[in-house]
Short mmCIF file of C-alpha atoms and ligand atoms in Angstrom, two decimals:
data_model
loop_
_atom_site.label_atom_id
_atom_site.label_comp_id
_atom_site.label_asym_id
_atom_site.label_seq_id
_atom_site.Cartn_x
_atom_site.Cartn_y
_atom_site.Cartn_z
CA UNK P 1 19.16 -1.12 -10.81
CA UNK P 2 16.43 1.50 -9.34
CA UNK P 3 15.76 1.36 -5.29
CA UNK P 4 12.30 -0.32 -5.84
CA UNK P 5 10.68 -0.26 -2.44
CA UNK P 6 8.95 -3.63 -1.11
CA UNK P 7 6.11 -3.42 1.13
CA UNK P 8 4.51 -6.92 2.36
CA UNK P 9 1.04 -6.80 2.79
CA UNK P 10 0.21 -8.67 5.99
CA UNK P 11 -3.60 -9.87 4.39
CA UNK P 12 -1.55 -12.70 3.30
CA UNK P 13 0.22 -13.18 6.72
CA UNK P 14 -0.70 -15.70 9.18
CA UNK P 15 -3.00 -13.69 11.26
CA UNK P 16 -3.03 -15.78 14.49
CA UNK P 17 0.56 -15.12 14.72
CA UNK P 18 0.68 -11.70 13.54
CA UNK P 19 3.69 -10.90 16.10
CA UNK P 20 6.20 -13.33 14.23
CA UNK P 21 5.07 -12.56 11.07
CA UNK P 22 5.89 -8.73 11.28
CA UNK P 23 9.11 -9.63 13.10
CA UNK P 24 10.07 -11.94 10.34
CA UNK P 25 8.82 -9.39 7.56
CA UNK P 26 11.38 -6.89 9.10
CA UNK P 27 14.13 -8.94 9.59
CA UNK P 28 13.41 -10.55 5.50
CA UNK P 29 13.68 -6.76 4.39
CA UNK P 30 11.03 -5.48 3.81
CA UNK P 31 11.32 -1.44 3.41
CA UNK P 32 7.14 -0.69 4.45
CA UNK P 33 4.36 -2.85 6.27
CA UNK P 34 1.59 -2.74 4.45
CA UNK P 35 -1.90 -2.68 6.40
CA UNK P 36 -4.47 -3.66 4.24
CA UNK P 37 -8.16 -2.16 6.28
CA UNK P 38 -10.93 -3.53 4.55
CA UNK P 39 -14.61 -2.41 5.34
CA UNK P 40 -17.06 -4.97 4.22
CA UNK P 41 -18.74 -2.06 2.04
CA UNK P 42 -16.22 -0.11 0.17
CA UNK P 43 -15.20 -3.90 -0.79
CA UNK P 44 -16.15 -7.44 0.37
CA UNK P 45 -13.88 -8.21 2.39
CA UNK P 46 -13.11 -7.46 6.60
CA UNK P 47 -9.96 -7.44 7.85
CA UNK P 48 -9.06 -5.04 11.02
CA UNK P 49 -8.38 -1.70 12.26
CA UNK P 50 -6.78 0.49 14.28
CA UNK P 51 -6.78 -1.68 17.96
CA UNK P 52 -5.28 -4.13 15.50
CA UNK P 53 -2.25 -1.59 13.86
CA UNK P 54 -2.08 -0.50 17.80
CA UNK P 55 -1.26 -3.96 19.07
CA UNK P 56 1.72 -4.75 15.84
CA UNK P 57 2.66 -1.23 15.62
CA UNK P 58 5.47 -2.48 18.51
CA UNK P 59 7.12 -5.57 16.71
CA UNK P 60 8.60 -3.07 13.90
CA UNK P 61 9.90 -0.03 13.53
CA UNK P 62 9.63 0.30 9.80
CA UNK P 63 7.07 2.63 8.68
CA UNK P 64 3.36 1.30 8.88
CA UNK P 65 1.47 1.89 5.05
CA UNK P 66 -2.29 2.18 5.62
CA UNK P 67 -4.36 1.40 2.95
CA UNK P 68 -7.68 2.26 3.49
CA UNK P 69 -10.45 0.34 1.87
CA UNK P 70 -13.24 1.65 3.35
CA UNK P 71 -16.36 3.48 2.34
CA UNK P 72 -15.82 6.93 5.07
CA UNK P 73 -11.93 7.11 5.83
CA UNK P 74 -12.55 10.60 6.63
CA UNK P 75 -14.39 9.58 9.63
CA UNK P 76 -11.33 7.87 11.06
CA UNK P 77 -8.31 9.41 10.35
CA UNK P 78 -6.92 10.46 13.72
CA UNK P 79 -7.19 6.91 15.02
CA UNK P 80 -5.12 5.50 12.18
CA UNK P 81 -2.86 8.30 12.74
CA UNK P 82 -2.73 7.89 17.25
CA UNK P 83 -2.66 3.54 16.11
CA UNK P 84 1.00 4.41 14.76
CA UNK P 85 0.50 4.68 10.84
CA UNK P 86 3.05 6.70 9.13
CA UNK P 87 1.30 7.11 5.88
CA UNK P 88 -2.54 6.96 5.26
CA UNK P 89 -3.86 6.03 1.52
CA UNK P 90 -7.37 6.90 1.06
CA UNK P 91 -9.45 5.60 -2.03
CA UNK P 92 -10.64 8.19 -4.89
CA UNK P 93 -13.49 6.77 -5.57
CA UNK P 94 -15.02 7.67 -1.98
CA UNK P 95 -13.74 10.64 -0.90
CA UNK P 96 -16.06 13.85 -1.94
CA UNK P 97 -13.03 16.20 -0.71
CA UNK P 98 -9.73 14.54 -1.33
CA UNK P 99 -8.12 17.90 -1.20
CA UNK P 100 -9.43 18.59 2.37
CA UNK P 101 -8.16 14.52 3.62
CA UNK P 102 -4.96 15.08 2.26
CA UNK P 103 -4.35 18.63 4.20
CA UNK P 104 -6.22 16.50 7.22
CA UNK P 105 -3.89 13.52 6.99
CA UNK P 106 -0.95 15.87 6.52
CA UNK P 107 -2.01 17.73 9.81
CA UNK P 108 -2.01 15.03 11.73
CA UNK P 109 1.37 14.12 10.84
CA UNK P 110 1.27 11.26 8.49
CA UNK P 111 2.19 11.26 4.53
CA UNK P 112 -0.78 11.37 2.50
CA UNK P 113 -1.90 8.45 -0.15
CA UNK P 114 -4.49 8.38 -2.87
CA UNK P 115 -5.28 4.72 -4.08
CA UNK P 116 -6.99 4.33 -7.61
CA UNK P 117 -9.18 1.10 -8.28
CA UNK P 118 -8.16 -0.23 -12.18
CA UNK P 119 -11.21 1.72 -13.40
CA UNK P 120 -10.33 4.70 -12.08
CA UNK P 121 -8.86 7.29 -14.30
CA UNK P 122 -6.24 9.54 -12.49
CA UNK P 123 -7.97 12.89 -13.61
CA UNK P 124 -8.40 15.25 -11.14
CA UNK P 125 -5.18 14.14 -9.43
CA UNK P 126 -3.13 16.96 -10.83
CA UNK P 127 -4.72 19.17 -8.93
CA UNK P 128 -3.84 17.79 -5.93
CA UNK P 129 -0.45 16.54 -6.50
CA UNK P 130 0.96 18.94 -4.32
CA UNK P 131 -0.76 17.68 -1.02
CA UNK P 132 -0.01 14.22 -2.27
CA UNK P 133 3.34 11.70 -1.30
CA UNK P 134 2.36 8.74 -2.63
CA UNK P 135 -0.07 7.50 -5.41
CA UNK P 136 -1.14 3.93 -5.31
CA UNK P 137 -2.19 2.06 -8.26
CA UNK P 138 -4.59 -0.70 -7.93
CA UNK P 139 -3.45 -3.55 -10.22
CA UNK P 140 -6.18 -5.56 -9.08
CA UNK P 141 -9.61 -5.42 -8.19
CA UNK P 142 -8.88 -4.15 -4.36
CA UNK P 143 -10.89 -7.15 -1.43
CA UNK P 144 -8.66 -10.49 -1.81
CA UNK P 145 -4.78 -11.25 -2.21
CA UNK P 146 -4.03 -13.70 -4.49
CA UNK P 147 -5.54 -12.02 -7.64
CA UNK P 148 -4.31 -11.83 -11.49
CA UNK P 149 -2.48 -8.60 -12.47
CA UNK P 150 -4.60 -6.47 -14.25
CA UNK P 151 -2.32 -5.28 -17.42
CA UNK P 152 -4.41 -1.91 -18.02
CA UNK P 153 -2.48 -1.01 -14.64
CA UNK P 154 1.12 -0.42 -17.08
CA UNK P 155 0.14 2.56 -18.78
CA UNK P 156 -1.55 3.37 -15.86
CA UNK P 157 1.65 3.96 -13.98
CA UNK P 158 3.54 5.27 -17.27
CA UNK P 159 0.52 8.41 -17.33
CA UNK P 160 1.60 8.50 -13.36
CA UNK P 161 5.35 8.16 -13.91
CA UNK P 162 4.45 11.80 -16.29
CA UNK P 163 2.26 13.50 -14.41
CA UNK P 164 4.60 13.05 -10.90
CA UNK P 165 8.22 14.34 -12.72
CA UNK P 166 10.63 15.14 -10.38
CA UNK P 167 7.99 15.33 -6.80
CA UNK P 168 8.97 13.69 -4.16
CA UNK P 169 5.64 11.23 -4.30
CA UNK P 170 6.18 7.80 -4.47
CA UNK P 171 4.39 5.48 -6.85
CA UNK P 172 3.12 2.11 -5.44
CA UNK P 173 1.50 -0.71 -6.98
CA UNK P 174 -0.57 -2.83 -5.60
CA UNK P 175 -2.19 -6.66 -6.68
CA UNK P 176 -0.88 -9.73 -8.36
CA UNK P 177 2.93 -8.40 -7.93
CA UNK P 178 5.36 -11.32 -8.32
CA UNK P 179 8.26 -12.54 -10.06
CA UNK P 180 6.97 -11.81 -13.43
CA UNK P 181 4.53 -8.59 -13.27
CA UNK P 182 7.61 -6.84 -11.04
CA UNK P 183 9.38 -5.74 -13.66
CA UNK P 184 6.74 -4.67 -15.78
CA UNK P 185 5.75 -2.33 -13.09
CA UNK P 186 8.94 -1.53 -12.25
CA UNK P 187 9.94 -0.21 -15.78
CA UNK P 188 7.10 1.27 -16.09
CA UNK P 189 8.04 3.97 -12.83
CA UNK P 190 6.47 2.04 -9.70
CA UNK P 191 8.94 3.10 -6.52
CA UNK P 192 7.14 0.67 -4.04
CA UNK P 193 5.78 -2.74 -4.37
CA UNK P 194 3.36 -3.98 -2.74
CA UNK P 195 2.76 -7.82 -2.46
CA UNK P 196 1.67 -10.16 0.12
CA UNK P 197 0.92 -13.69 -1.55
CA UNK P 198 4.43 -13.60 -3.39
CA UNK P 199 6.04 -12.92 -0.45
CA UNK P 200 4.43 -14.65 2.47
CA UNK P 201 4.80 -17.75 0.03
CA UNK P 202 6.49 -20.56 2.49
CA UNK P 203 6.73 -19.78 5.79
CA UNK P 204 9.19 -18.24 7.81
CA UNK P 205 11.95 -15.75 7.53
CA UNK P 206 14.52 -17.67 5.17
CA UNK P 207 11.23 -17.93 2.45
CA UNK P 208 10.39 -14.34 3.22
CA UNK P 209 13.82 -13.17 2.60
CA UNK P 210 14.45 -15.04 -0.39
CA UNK P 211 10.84 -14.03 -1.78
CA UNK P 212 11.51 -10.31 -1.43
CA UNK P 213 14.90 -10.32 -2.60
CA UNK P 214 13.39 -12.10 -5.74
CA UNK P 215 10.94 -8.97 -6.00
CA UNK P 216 14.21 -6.41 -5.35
CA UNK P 217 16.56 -7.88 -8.09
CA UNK P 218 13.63 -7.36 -10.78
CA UNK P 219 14.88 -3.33 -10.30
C1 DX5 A 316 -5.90 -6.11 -2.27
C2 DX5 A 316 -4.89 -5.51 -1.30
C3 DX5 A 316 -3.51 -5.95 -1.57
C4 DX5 A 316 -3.33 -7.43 -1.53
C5 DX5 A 316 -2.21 -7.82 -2.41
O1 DX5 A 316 -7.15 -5.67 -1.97
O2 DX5 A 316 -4.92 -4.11 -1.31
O3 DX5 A 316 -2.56 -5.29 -0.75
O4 DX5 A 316 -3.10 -7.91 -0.26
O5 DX5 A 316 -2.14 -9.19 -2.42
P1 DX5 A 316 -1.38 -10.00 -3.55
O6 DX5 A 316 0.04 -9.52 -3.54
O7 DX5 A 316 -1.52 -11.41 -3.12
O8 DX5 A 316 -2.07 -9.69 -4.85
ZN1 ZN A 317 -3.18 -2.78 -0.27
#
């Protein structure tokens, strides 16, 4: 049994109650929160931002997981960083300097995240792997929860798994984790799993606790 790490993703949360669900989410177990900022450009979807992570960032003390999904993350860095975000994962596919966000991320005193979309080929990421702490691997199409597993996203994380060794960078997955794909992911070298439908399944702390121990025995 590995220490997979489980990080609910509060899209699938009940968002007019937002301070229950996060208390509940800690309580359940859950190792990360998961902030899911969505831009209506990089994809189509809105969700919220950092007045948002402000307002939550009190009902938990676990750390906050930003996953930026917006077209100019560079642009807003320091107010994920002052809105209480302990690590900051910006998107490959938009960022024309990712060595220069990582060093600014790292400056401002967060860990430093590069997400890759399932057509994104992780070239260009060894020479950056030294700024980097975690690498997140889209195993869906990033906008909506709820989505299939994309199965490309295996050897995706195996070619990771290599490239990372013995770093201290964490691997997360992200998209259609559940009771079945959590293993796959799992074997294949994911650290931290994200999911939000699987685990805000039912309402409640008993369901959340039962659905992310579900997710933690696949390790
Ligand atoms: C997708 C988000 C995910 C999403 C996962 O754009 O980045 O974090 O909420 O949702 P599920 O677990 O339902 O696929
Ligand atoms: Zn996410």
């Amino acid at each position: 049994m590995t220490n997979v790490l489980i990080a609910p993703s509060i899209l699938s949360a009940n968002f007019s109650n937002l301070k229950e669900e996060i208390q509940a989410i800690d309580k359940a177990g859950a190792d990360w929160i998961h902030l899911d900022v969505m831009d209506g450009h990089f994809v189509p979807n809105l969700t919220f931002g950092p007045p948002v992570i402000q307002s939550i960032r009190q009902f938990s003390k676990k750390p906050f997981d930003a996953h930026l999904m917006v077209t100019n993350p560079d642009d807003f860095l320091e107010e994920y960083a002052s809105a209480g975000a302990d690590m900051i994962t910006v998107h490959k596919e938009v960022v024309p300097h990712l060595d220069r966000t990582l060093a600014r991320i790292c400056e401002l005193g967060c860990k430093a995240g590069v997400a890759i979309n399932p057509a994104t080929s992780i070239s260009g990421l060894e020479f950056v792997i030294d700024k980097l702490d975690l690498i997140l691997v889209m195993s869906v199409n990033p906008g909506f929860g709820g989505q299939k597993f994309i199965n490309s996203s295996i050897d995706k994380i195996k070619s990771i798994r290599n490239l990372v060794g013995d770093r201290n960078i964490k691997i997360q997955v992200d998209g259609g984790i559940n009771d079945k794909t959590s293993s796959k992911v799992i074997e294949a070298g994911a650290d931290v799993l994200v999911a939000g439908s699987a685990i805000f399944k039912g309402t409640g702390l008993e369901n959340y606790k039962k659905n992310i121990d579900v997710l933690r025995s696949k390790s």
